[in-house]
PDB file of C-alpha atoms in Angstrom:
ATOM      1  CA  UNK A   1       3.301  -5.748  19.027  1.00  0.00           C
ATOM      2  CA  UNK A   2       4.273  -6.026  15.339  1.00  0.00           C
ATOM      3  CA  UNK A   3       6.978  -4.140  15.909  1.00  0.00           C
ATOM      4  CA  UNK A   4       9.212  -7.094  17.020  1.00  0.00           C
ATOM      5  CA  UNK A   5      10.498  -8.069  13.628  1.00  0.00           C
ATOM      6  CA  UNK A   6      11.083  -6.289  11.135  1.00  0.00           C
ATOM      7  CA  UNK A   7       8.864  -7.629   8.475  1.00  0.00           C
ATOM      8  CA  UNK A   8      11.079  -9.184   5.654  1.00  0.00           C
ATOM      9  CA  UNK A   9       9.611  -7.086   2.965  1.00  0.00           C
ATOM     10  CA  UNK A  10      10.881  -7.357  -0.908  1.00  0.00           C
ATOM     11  CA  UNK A  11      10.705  -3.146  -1.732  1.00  0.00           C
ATOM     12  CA  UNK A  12      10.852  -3.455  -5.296  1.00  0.00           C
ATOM     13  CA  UNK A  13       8.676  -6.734  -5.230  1.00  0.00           C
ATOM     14  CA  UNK A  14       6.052  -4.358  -3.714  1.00  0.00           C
ATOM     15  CA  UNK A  15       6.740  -1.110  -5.930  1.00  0.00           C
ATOM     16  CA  UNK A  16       5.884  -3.493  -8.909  1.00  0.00           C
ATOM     17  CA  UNK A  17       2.908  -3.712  -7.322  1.00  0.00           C
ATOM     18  CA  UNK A  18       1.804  -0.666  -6.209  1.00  0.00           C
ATOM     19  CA  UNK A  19       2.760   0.019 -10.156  1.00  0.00           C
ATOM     20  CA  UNK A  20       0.226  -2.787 -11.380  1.00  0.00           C
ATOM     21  CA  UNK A  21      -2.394  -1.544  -8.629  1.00  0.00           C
ATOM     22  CA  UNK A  22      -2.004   1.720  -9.339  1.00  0.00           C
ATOM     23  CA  UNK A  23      -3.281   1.059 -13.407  1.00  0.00           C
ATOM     24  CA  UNK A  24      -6.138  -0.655 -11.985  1.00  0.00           C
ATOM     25  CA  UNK A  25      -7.557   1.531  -9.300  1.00  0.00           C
ATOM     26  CA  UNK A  26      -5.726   4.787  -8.623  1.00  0.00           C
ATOM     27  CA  UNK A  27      -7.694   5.220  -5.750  1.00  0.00           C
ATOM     28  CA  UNK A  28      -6.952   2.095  -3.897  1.00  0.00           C
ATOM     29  CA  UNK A  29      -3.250   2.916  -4.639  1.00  0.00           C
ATOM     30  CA  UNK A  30      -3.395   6.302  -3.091  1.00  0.00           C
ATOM     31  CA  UNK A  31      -4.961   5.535  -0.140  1.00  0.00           C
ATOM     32  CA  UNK A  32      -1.956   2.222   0.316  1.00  0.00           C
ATOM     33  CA  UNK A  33       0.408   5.128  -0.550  1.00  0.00           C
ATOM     34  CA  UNK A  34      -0.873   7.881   1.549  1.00  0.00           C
ATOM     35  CA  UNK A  35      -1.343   5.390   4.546  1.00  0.00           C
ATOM     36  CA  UNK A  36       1.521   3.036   4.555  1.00  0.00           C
ATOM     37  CA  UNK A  37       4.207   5.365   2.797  1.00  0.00           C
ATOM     38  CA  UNK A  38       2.506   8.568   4.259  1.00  0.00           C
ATOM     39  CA  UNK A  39       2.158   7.534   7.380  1.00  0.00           C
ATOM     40  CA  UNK A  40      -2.022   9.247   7.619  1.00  0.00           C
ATOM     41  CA  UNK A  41      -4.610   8.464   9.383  1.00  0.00           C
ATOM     42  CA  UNK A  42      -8.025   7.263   7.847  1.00  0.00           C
ATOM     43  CA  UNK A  43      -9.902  10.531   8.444  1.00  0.00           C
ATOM     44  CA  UNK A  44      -6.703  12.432   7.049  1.00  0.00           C
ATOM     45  CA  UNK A  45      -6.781  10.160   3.362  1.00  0.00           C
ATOM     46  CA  UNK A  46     -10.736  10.796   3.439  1.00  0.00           C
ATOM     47  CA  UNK A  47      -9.948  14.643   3.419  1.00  0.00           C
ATOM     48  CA  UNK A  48      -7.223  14.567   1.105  1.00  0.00           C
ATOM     49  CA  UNK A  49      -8.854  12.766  -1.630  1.00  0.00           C
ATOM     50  CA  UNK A  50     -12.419  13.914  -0.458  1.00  0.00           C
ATOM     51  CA  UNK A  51     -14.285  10.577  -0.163  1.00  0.00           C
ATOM     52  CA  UNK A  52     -15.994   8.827   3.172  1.00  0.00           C
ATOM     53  CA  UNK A  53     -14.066   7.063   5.768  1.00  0.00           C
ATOM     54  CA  UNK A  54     -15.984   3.933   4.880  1.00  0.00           C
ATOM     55  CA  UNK A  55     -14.252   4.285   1.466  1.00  0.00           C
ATOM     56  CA  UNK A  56     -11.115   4.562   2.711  1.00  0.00           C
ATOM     57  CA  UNK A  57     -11.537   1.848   4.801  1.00  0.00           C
ATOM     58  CA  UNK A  58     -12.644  -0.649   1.684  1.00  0.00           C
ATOM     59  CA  UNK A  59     -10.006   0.453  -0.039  1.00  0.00           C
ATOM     60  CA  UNK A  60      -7.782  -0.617   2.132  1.00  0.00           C
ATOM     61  CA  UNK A  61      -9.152  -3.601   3.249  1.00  0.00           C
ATOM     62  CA  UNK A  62      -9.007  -4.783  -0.725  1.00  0.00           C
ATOM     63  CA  UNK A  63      -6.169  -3.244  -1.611  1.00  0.00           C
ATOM     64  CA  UNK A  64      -4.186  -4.931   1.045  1.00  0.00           C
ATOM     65  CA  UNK A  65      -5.359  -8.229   0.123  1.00  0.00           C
ATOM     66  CA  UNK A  66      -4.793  -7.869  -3.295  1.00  0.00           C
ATOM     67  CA  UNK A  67      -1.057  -6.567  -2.482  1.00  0.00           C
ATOM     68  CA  UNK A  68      -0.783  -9.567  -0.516  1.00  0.00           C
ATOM     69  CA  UNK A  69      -1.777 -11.933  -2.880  1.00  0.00           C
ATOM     70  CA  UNK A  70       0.134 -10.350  -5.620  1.00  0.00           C
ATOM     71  CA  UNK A  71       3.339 -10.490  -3.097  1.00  0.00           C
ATOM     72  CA  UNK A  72       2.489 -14.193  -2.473  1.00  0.00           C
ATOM     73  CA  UNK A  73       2.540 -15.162  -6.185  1.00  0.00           C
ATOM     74  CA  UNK A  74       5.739 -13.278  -6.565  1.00  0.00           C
ATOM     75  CA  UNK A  75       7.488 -15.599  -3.789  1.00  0.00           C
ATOM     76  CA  UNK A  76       5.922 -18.561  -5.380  1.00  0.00           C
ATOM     77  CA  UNK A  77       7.112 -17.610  -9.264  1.00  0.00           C
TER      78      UNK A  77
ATOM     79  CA  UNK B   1      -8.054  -7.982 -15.487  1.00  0.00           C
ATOM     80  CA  UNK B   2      -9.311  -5.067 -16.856  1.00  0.00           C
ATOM     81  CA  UNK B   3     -10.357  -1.985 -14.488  1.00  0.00           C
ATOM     82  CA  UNK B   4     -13.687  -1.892 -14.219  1.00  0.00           C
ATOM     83  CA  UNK B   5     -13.161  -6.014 -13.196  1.00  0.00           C
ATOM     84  CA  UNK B   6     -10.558  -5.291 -10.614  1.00  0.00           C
ATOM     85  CA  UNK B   7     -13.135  -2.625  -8.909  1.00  0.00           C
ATOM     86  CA  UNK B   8     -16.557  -5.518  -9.918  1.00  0.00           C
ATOM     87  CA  UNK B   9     -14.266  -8.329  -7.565  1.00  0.00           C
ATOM     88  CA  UNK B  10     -13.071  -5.515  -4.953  1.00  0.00           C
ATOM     89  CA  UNK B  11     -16.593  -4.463  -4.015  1.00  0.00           C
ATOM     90  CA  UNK B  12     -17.793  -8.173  -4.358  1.00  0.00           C
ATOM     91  CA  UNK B  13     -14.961  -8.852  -1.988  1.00  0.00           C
ATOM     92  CA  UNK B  14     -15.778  -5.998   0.456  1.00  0.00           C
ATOM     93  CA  UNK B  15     -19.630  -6.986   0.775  1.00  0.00           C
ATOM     94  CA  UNK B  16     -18.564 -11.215   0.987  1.00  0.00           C
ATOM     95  CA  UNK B  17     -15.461 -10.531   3.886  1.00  0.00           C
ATOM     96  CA  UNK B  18     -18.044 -10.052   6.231  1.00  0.00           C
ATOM     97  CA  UNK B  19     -20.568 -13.003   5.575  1.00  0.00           C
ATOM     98  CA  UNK B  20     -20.890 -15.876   7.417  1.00  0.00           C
ATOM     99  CA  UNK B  21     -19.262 -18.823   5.190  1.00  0.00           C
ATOM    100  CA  UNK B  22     -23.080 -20.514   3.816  1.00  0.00           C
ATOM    101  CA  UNK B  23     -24.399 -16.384   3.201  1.00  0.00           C
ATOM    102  CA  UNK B  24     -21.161 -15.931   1.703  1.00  0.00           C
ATOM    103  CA  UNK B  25     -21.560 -18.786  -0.709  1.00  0.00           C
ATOM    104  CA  UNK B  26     -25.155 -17.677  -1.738  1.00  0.00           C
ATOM    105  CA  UNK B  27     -23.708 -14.547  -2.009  1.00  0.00           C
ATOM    106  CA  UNK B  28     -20.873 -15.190  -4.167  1.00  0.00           C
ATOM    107  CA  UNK B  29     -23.338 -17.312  -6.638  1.00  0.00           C
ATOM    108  CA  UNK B  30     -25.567 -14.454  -7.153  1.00  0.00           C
ATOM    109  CA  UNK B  31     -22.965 -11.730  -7.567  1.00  0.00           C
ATOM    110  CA  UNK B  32     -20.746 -13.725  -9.380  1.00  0.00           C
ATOM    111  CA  UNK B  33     -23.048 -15.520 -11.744  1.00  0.00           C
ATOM    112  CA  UNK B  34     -21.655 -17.619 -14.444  1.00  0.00           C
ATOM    113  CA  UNK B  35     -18.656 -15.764 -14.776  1.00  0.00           C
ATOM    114  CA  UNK B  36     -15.686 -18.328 -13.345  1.00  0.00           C
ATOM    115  CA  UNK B  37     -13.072 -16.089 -13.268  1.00  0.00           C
ATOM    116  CA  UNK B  38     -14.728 -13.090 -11.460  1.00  0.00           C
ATOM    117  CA  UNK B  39     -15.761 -15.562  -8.854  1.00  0.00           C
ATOM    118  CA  UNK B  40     -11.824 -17.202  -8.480  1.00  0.00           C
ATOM    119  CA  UNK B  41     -10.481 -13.875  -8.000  1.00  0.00           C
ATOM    120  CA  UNK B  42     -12.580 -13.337  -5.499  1.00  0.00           C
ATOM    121  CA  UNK B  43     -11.854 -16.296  -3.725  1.00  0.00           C
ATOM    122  CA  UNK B  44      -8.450 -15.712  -3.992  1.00  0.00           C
ATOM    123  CA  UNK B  45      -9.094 -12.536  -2.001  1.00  0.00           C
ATOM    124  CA  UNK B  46     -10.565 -13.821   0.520  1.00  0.00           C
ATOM    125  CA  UNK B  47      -8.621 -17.214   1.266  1.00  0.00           C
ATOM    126  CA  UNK B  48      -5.934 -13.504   0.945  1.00  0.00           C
ATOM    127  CA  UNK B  49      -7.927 -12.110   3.860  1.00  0.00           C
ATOM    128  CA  UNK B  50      -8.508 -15.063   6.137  1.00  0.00           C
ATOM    129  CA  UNK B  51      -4.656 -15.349   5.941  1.00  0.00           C
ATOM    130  CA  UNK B  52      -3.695 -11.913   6.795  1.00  0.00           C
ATOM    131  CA  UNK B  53      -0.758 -10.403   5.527  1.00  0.00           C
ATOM    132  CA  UNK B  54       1.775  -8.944   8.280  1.00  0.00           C
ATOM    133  CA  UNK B  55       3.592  -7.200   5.624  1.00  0.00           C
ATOM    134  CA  UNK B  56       0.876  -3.912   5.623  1.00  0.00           C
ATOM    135  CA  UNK B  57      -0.630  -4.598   9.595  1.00  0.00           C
ATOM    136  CA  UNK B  58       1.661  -2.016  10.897  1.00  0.00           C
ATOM    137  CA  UNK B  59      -0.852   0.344   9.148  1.00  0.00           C
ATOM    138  CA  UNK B  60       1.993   3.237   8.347  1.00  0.00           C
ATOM    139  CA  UNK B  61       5.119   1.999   7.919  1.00  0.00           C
ATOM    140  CA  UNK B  62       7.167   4.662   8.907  1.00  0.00           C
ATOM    141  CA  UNK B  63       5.194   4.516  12.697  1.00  0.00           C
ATOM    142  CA  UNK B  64       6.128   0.698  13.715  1.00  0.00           C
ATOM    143  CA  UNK B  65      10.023   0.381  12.106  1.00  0.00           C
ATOM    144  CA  UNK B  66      11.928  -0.927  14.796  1.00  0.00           C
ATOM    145  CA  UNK B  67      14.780   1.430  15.772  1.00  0.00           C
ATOM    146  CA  UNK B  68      18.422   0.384  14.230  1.00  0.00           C
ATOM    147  CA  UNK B  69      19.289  -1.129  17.702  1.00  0.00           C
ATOM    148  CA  UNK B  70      16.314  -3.618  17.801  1.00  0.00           C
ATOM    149  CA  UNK B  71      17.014  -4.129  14.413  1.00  0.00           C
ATOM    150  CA  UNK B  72      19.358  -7.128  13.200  1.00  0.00           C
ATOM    151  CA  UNK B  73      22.266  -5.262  12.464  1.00  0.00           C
ATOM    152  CA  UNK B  74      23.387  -8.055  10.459  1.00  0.00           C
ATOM    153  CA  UNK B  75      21.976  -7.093   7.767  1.00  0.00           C
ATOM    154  CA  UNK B  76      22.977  -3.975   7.700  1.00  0.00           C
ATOM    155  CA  UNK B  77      26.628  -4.272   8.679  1.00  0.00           C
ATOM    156  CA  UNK B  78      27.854  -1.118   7.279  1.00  0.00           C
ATOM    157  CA  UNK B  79      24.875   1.043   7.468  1.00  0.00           C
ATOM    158  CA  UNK B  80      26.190   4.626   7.581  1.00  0.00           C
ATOM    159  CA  UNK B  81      28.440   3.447   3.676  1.00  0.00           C
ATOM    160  CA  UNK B  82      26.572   5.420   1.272  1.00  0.00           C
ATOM    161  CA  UNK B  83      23.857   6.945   3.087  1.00  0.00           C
ATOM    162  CA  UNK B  84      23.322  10.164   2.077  1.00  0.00           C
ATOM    163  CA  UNK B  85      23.146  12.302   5.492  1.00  0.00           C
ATOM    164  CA  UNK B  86      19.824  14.429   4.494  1.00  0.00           C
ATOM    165  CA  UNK B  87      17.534  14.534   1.269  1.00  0.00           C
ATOM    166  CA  UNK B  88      15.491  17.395   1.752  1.00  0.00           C
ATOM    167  CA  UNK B  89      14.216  18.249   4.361  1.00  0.00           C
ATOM    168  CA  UNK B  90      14.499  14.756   5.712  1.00  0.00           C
ATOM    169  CA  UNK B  91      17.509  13.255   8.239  1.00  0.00           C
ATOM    170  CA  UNK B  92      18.070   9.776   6.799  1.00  0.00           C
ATOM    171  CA  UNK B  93      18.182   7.396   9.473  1.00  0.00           C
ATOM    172  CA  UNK B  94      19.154   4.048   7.659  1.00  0.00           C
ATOM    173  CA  UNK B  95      18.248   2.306   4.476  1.00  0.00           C
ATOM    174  CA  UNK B  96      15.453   0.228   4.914  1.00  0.00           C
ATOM    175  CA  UNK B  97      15.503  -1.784   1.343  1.00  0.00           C
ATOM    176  CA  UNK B  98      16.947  -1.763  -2.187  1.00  0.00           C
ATOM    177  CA  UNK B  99      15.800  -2.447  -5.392  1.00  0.00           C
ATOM    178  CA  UNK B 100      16.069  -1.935  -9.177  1.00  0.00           C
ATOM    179  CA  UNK B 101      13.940   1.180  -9.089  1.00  0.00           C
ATOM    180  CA  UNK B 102      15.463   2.695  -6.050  1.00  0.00           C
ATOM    181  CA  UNK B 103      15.945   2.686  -2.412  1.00  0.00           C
ATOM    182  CA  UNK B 104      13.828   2.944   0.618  1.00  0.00           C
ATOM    183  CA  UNK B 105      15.038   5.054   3.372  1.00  0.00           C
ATOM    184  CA  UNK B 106      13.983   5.459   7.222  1.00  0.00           C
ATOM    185  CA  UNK B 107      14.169   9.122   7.828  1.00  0.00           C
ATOM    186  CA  UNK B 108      12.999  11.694  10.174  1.00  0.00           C
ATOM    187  CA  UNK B 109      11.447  14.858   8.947  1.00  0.00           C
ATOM    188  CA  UNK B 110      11.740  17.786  10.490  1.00  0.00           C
ATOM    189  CA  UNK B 111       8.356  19.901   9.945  1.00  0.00           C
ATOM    190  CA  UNK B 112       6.018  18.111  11.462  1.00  0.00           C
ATOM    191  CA  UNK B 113       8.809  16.155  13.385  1.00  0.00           C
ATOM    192  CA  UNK B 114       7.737  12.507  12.547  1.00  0.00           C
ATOM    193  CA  UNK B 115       9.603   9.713  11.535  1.00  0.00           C
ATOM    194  CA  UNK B 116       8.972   8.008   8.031  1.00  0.00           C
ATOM    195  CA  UNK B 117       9.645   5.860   5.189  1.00  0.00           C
ATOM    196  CA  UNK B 118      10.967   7.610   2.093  1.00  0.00           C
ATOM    197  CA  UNK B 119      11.351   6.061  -1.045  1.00  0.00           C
ATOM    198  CA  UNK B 120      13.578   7.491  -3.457  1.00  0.00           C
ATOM    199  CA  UNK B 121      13.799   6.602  -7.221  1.00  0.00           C
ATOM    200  CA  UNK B 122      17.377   6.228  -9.266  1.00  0.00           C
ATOM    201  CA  UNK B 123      17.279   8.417 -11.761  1.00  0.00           C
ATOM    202  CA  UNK B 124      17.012   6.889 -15.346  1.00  0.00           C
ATOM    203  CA  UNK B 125      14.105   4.766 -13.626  1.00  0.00           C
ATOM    204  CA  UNK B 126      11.802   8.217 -12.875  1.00  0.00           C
ATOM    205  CA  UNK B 127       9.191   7.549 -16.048  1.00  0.00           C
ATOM    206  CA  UNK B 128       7.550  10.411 -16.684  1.00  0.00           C
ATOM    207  CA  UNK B 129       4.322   8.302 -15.460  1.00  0.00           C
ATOM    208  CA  UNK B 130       6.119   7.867 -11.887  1.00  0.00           C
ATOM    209  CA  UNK B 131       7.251  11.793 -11.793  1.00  0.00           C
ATOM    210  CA  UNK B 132       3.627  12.555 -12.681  1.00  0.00           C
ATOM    211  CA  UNK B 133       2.741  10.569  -9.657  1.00  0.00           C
ATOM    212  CA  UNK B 134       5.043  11.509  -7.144  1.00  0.00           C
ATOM    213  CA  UNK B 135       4.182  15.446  -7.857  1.00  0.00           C
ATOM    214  CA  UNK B 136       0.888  14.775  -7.714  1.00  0.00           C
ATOM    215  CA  UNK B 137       1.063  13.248  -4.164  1.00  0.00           C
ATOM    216  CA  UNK B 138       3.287  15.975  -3.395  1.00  0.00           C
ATOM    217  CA  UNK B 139       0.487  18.207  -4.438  1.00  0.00           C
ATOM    218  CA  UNK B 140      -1.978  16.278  -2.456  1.00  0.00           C
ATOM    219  CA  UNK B 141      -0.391  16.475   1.031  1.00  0.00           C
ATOM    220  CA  UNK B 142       0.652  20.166   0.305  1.00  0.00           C
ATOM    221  CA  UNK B 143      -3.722  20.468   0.126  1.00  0.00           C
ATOM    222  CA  UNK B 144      -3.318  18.527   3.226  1.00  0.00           C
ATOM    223  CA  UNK B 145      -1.549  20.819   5.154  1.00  0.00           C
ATOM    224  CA  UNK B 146      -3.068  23.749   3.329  1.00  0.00           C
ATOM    225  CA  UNK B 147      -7.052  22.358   4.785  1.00  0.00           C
ATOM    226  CA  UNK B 148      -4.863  22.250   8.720  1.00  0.00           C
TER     227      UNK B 148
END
């Protein structure tokens, strides 16, 4: 279960981010938004911004590995 | 990276995650072509992928936050100082992290009764750009509710 630590997460590291994501694909930004911060499921963020579940799905897939990787290079600076 | 590049080596990374490591190669080579730097950001998605982060498994955050007794209370030794009681029309349960733009709060909301993260900005750091986005998410789960 990955609920057995609390992951050590930098907030503002990952606002930044979400910032720097968000002025290169506003899409893949919304859906990190609307599904980690919002808490919704797949099929609700493919009604809300009206796009496939397969979309939704990509963009989360790539957005969370580009958050990741941006996170990473943070820790390393 | 421009725009348009970020969404070229997101879709290039969506087709090659899947590939078996030789496809993947002959993949990369043809949709990558000459250009170096398109093909290293790519990379450096992937080698991203293959080393998941745990940071954004727990899907929605506000879902998998362990309660404030399974959570170290170390470091959060004084964690009702300063916490605003409600915002909203959300119970603020603890403060989950701090930074220069603001704070991020556990909280419970009340309609639909779920628990979830809330980030809240300091003011002098609300741009105008950030305002523009929060109301427009606002907006967007309001059309959410509206399509229940």
């Amino acid at each position: 279960m990955p609920a057995a630590a609390q992951p050590d997460v930098d907030f503002l590291a990952l606002d930044e981010a979400m910032t720097r994501l968000a002025a290169l694909d506003e899409r893949e930004a919304r859906v990190v938004e609307l599904r980690f911060f919002g808490g919704l499921s797949v099929e609700e963020i493919a009604a809300v911004l009206e796009v496939s579940k397969t979309t939704v799905e990509g963009d989360w897939r790539a957005a969370r590995v580009w958050l990741a990787r941006e996170l990473r290079r943070g820790e390393r600076s | 990276m421009s725009s348009e590049r970020h969404r070229r080596a997101s879709a290039i990374f969506l087709e090659a995650c899947d590939l078996d490591p030789p496809e993947r190669a002959r993949f990369l080579d043809q949709a990558c072509g000459a250009d170096l730097e398109l093909r290293r950001e790519v990379e450096d998605l992937l080698a991203a992928d293959a080393d998941p982060p745990a940071l954004l498994d727990a899907g929605a955050l506000g879902l998998d936050l362990p309660g404030p007794s399974a959570a170290g209370e170390s470091e959060e030794p004084a964690a009702g100082a300063g916490l605003p009681e409600r915002i909203g029309g959300y119970c603020i349960v603890r403060r989950i992290g701090e930074g220069g733009m603001g704070a991020v709060y556990e909280a419970v909301q009340e309609n639909p009764h779920r628990t979830v993260a809330l980030k809240v900005i300091a003011p002098g750091n609300a741009s105008a750009w950030h305002l523009r986005r929060f109301e427009h998410e606002a907006y967007l789960l309001g059309q959410l509710q509206h399509h229940r």
